[in-house]
Short mmCIF file of C-alpha atoms in Angstrom, two decimals:
data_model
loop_
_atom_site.label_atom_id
_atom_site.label_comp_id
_atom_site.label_asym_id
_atom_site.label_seq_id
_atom_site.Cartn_x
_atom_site.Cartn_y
_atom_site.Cartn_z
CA UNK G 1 -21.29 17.24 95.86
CA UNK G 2 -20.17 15.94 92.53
CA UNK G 3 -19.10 18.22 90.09
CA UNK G 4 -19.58 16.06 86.66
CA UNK G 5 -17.25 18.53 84.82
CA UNK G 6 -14.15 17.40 86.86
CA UNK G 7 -11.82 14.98 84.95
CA UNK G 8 -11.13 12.81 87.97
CA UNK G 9 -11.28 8.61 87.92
CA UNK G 10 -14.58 8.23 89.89
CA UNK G 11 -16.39 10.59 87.62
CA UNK G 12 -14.91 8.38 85.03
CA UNK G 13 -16.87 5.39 86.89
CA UNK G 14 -19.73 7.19 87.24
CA UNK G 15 -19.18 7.79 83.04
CA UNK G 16 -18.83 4.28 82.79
CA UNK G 17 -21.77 3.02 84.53
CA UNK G 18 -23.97 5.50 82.41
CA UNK G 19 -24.56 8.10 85.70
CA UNK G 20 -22.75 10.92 84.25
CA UNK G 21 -23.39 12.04 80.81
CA UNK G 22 -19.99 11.33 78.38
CA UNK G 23 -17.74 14.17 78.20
CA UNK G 24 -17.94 16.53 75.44
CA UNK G 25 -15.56 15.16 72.71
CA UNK G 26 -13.20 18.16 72.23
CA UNK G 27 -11.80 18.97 69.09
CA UNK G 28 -8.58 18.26 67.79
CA UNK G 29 -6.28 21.31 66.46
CA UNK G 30 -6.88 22.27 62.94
CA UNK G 31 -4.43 21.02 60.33
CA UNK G 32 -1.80 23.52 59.46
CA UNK G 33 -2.78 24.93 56.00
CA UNK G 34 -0.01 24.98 53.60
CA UNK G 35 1.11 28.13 52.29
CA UNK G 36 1.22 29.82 48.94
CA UNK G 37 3.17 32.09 47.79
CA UNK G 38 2.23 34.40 45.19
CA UNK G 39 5.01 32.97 42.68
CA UNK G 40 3.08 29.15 43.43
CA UNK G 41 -0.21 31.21 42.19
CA UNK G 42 0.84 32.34 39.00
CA UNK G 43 2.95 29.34 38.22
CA UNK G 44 -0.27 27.46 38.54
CA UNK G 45 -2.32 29.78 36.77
CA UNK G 46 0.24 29.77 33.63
CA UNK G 47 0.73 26.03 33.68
CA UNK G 48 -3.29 25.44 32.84
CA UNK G 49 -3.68 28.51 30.53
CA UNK G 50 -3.29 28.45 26.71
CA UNK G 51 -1.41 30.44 24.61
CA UNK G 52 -4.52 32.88 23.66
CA UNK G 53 -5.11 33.17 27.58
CA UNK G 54 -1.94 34.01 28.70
CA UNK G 55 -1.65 36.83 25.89
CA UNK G 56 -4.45 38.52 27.79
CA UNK G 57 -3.13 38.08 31.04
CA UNK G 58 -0.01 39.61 29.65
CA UNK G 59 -1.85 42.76 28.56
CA UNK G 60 -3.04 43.34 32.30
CA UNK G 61 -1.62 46.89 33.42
CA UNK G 62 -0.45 45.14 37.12
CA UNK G 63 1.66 42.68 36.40
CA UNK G 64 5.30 42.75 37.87
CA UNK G 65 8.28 41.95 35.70
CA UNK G 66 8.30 38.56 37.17
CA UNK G 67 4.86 37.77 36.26
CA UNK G 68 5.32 39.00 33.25
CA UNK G 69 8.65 37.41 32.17
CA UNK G 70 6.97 33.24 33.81
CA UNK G 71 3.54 34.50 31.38
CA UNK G 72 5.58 35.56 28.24
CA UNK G 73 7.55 32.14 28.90
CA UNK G 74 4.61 29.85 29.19
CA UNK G 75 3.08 31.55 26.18
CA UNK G 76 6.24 30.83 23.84
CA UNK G 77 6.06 27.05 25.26
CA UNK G 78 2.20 27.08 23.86
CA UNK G 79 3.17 28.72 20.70
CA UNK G 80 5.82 26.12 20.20
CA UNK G 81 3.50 23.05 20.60
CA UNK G 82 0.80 24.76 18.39
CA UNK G 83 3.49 25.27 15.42
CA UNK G 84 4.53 21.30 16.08
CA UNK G 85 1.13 20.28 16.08
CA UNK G 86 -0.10 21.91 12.69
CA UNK G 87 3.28 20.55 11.00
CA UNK G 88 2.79 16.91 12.12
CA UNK G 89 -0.94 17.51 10.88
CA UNK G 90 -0.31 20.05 7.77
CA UNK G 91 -3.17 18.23 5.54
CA UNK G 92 -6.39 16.09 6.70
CA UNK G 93 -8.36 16.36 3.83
CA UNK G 94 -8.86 14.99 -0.28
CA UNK G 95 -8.61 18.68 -2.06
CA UNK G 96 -8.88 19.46 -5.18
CA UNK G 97 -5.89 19.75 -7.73
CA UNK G 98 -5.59 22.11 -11.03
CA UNK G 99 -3.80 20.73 -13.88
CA UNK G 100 -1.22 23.92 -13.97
CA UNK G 101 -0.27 23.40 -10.05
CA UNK G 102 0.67 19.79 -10.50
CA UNK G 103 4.68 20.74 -10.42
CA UNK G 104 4.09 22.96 -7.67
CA UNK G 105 1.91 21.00 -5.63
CA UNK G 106 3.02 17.45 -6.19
CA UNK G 107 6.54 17.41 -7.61
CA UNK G 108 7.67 20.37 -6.01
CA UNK G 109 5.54 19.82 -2.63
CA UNK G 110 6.53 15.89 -2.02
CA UNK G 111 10.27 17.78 -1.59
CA UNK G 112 9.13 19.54 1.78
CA UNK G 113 10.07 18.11 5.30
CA UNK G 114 6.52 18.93 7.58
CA UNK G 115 9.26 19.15 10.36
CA UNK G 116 11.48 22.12 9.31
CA UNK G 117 9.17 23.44 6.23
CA UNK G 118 11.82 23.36 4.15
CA UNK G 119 12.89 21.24 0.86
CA UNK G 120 14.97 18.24 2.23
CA UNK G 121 18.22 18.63 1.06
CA UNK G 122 20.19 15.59 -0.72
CA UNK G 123 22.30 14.78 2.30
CA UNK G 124 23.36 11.15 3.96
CA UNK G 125 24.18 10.57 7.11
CA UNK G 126 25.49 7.32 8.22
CA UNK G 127 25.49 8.08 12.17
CA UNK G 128 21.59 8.86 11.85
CA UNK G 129 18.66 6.36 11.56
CA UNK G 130 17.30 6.00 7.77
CA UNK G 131 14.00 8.27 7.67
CA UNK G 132 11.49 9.29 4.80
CA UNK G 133 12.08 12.05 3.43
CA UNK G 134 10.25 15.27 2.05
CA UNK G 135 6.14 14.61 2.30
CA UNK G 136 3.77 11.64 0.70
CA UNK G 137 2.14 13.08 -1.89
CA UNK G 138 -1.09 10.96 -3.72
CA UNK G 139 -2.44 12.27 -6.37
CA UNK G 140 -6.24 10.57 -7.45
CA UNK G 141 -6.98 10.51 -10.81
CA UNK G 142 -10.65 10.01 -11.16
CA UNK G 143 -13.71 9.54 -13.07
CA UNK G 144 -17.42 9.52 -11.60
CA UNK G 145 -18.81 7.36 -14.11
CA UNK G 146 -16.42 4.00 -12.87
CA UNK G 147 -17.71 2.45 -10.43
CA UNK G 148 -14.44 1.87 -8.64
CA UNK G 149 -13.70 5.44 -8.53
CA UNK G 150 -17.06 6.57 -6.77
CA UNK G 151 -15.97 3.15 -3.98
CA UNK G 152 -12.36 4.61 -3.14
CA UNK G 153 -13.34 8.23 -2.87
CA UNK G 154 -14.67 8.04 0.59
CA UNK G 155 -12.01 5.63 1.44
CA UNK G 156 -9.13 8.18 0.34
CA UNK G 157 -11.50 10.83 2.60
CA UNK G 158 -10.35 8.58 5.55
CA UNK G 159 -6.93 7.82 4.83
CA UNK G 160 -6.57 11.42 4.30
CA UNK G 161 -8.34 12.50 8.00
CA UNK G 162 -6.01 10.06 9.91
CA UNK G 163 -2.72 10.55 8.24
CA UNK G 164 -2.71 14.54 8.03
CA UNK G 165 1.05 14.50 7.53
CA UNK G 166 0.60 13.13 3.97
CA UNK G 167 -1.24 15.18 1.29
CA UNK G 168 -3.65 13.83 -0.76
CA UNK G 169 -5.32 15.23 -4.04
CA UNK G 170 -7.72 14.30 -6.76
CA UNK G 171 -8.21 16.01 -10.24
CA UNK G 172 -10.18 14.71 -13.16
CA UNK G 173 -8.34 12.26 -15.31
CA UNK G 174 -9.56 13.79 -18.23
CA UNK G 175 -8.30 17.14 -17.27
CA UNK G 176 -5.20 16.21 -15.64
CA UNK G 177 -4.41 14.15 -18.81
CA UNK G 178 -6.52 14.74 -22.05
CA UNK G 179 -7.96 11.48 -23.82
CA UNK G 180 -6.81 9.23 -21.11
CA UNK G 181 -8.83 6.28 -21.07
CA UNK G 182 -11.42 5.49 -19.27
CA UNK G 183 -9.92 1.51 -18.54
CA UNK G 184 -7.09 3.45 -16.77
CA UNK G 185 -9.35 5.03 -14.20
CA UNK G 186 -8.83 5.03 -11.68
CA UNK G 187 -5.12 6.07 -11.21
CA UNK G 188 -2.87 6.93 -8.42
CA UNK G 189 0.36 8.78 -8.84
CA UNK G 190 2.57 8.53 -5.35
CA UNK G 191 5.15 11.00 -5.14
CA UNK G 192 8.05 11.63 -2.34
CA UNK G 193 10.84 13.89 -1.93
CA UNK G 194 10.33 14.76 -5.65
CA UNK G 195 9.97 11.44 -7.27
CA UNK G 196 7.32 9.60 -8.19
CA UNK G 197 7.71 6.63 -6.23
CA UNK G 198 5.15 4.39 -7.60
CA UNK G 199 1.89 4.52 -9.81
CA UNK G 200 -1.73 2.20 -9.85
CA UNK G 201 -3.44 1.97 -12.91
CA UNK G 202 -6.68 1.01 -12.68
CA UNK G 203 -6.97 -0.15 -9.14
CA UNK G 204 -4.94 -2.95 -10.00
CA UNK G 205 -3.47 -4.84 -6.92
CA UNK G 206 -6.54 -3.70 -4.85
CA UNK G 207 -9.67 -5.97 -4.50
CA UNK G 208 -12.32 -4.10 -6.87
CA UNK G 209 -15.27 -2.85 -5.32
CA UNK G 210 -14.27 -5.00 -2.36
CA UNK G 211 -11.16 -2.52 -1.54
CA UNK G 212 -11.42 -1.78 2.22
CA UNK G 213 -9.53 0.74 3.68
CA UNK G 214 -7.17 -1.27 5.13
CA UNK G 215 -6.24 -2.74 1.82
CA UNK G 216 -5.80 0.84 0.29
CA UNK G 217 -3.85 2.11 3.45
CA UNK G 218 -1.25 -1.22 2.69
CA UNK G 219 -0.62 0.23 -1.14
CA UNK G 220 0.65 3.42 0.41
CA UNK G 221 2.86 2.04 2.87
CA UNK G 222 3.82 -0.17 0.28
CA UNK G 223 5.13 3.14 -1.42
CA UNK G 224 5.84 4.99 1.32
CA UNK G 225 3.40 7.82 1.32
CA UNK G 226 2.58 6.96 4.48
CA UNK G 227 4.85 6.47 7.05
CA UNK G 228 3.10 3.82 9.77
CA UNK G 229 -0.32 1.82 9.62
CA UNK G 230 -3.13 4.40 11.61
CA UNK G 231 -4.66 2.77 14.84
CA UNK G 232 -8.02 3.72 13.44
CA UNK G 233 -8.02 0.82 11.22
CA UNK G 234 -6.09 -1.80 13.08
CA UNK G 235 -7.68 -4.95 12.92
CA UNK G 236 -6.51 -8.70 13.42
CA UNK G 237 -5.76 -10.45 10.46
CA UNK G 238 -3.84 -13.49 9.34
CA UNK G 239 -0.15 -13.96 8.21
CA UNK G 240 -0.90 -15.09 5.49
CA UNK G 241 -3.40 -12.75 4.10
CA UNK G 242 -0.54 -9.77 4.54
CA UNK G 243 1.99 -11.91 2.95
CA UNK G 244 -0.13 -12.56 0.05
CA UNK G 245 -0.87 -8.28 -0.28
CA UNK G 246 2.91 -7.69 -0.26
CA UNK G 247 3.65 -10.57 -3.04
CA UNK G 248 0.85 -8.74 -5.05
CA UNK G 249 2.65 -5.82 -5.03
CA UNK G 250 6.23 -7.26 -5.34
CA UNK G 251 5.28 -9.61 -8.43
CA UNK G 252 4.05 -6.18 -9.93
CA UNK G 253 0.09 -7.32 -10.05
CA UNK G 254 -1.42 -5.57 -12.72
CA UNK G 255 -0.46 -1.99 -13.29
CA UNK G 256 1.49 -1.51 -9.90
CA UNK G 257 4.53 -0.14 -10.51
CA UNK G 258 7.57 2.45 -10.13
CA UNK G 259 10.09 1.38 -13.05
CA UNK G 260 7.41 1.57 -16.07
CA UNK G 261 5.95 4.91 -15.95
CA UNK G 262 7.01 7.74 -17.70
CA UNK G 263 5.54 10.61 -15.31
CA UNK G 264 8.77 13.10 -15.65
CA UNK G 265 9.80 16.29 -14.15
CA UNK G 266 7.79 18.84 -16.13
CA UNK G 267 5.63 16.21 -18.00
CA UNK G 268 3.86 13.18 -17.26
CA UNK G 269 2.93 10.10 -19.13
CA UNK G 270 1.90 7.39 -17.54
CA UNK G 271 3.24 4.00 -17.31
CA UNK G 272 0.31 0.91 -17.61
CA UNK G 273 2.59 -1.78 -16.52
CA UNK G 274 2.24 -3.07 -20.60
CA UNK G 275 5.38 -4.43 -22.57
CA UNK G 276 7.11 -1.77 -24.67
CA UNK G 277 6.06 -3.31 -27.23
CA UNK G 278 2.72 -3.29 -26.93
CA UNK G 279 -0.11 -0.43 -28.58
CA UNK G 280 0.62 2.85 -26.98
CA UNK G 281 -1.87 4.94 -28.58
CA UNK G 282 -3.82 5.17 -25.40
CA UNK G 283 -1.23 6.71 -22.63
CA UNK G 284 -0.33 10.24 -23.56
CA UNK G 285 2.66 12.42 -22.91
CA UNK G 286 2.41 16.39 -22.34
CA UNK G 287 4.24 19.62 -20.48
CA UNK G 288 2.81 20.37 -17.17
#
């Protein structure tokens, strides 16, 4: 008799021929499962915690001093990275600026370097790479009756969001200089590493109330308050059209300018890109 468990050739003919059932497929030997170790455990638990997380971990009353010491270290890392990230993005927002903080806020602030917190000292270095320094500062003089101060408001509102490294600020420019005139508003005063670096009197050497924020974000690279051109407003244009934006501002259209003004240390007056000769009964001087 023919016992169909065997595993002999003519019950493999009989398999073949379809008399005998196939054989059971038998399984093959389970894969070797790696092993962890208890240091691979918390190593992967403090790689994907942050810095808030691992503090509580750190309070648990069973931890070993080597759990302990890889926690506390992953937790300094996080710490570390936080601090960087709120330097490189100190700002992010338009906020408001009081006529009696303007030394200490613009003049004083434009002197601090985001990366160390500290006012850049004069110092050259010929074996390092030129660099800005201190912090852009814009300062937005404004008016809400002109037109073309109620357009570049929301425009400064995005400049501000996507370069957070720079600070920008807007006061009245009736408060922040009494009598000025209305045909000088809007204003910008740029300031860096103390000194005012350039000022725009009445939007001149923007487009109007066709100013996009592109064409804003250009002026302050122009003078530096901004370091690189954002990805958020990237957008092909022509040679030519940039080349014409930078001879505007090198030919000195309108009131663009750094040599004219007469915004001091202390006091400000403010250059309007006029002859010396001209009527100056409607720029004023006073003592921040």
């Amino acid at each position: 008799m023919v016992n169909p468990d065997e595993d002999t050739e003519f019950n493999d003919a009989l398999r073949r021929h379809g008399i005998l059932p196939p054989k059971p497929l038998s399984r093959s030997p389970s894969p070797d499962i790696p092993h962890i170790t208890h240091t691979d455990a918390i190593r992967a638990v403090a790689a994907t915690a942050d810095a808030e997380q691992l503090g509580m971990l750190l309070e648990a009353d069973n931890l070993d001093s080597d759990d302990e010491r890889m926690f506390e270290e992953y937790r300094k890392k996080r710490m570390e990275q936080v601090k960087r990230n709120e330097k490189k993005g100190k700002f992010g927002s338009v906020e408001p600026l009081a006529r009696e903080d303007f030394v200490r806020e613009v003049t004083e602030g434009s002197k601090v370097d985001l990366d160390s917190g500290k006012v850049e000292a004069d110092e050259e270095d010929e074996d390092k790479p030129a660099r800005l320094k201190g912090t852009g500062v814009v300062v937005f003089l404004f008016k809400d009756s002109v037109a073309l101060s109620r357009h570049l408001r929301p425009l400064l509102d995005q400049l501000a969001v996507a370069h957070s490294s720079t600070k920008f600020l807007s006061i009245p420019a009736g408060l922040c200089i009494p009598n000025y005139p209305d045909k000088n508003v809007p204003t910008f005063l740029i300031y860096r590493n103390g000194e005012m670096v350039g000022n725009v009197v009445a939007g001149m050497g923007l487009k109007g109330l066709k100013t996009t924020v592109k064409d804003l974000e250009g002026l302050l690279l122009y003078f530096k308050a901004i370091e690189r051109p954002s990805s958020a407003f990237q957008r092909p244009r022509a040679a030519s059209h940039d080349s014409d934006f930078d001879d505007d501002l090198d030919n000195g259209v309108g009131a663009v300018n750094t040599k004219q003004s007469r915004i001091r240390h202390g006091g400000m007056g403010v250059g309007t890109g006029r002859s010396e000769d001209e009527d100056d009964s409607d720029v004023s001087d006073f003592d921040m």
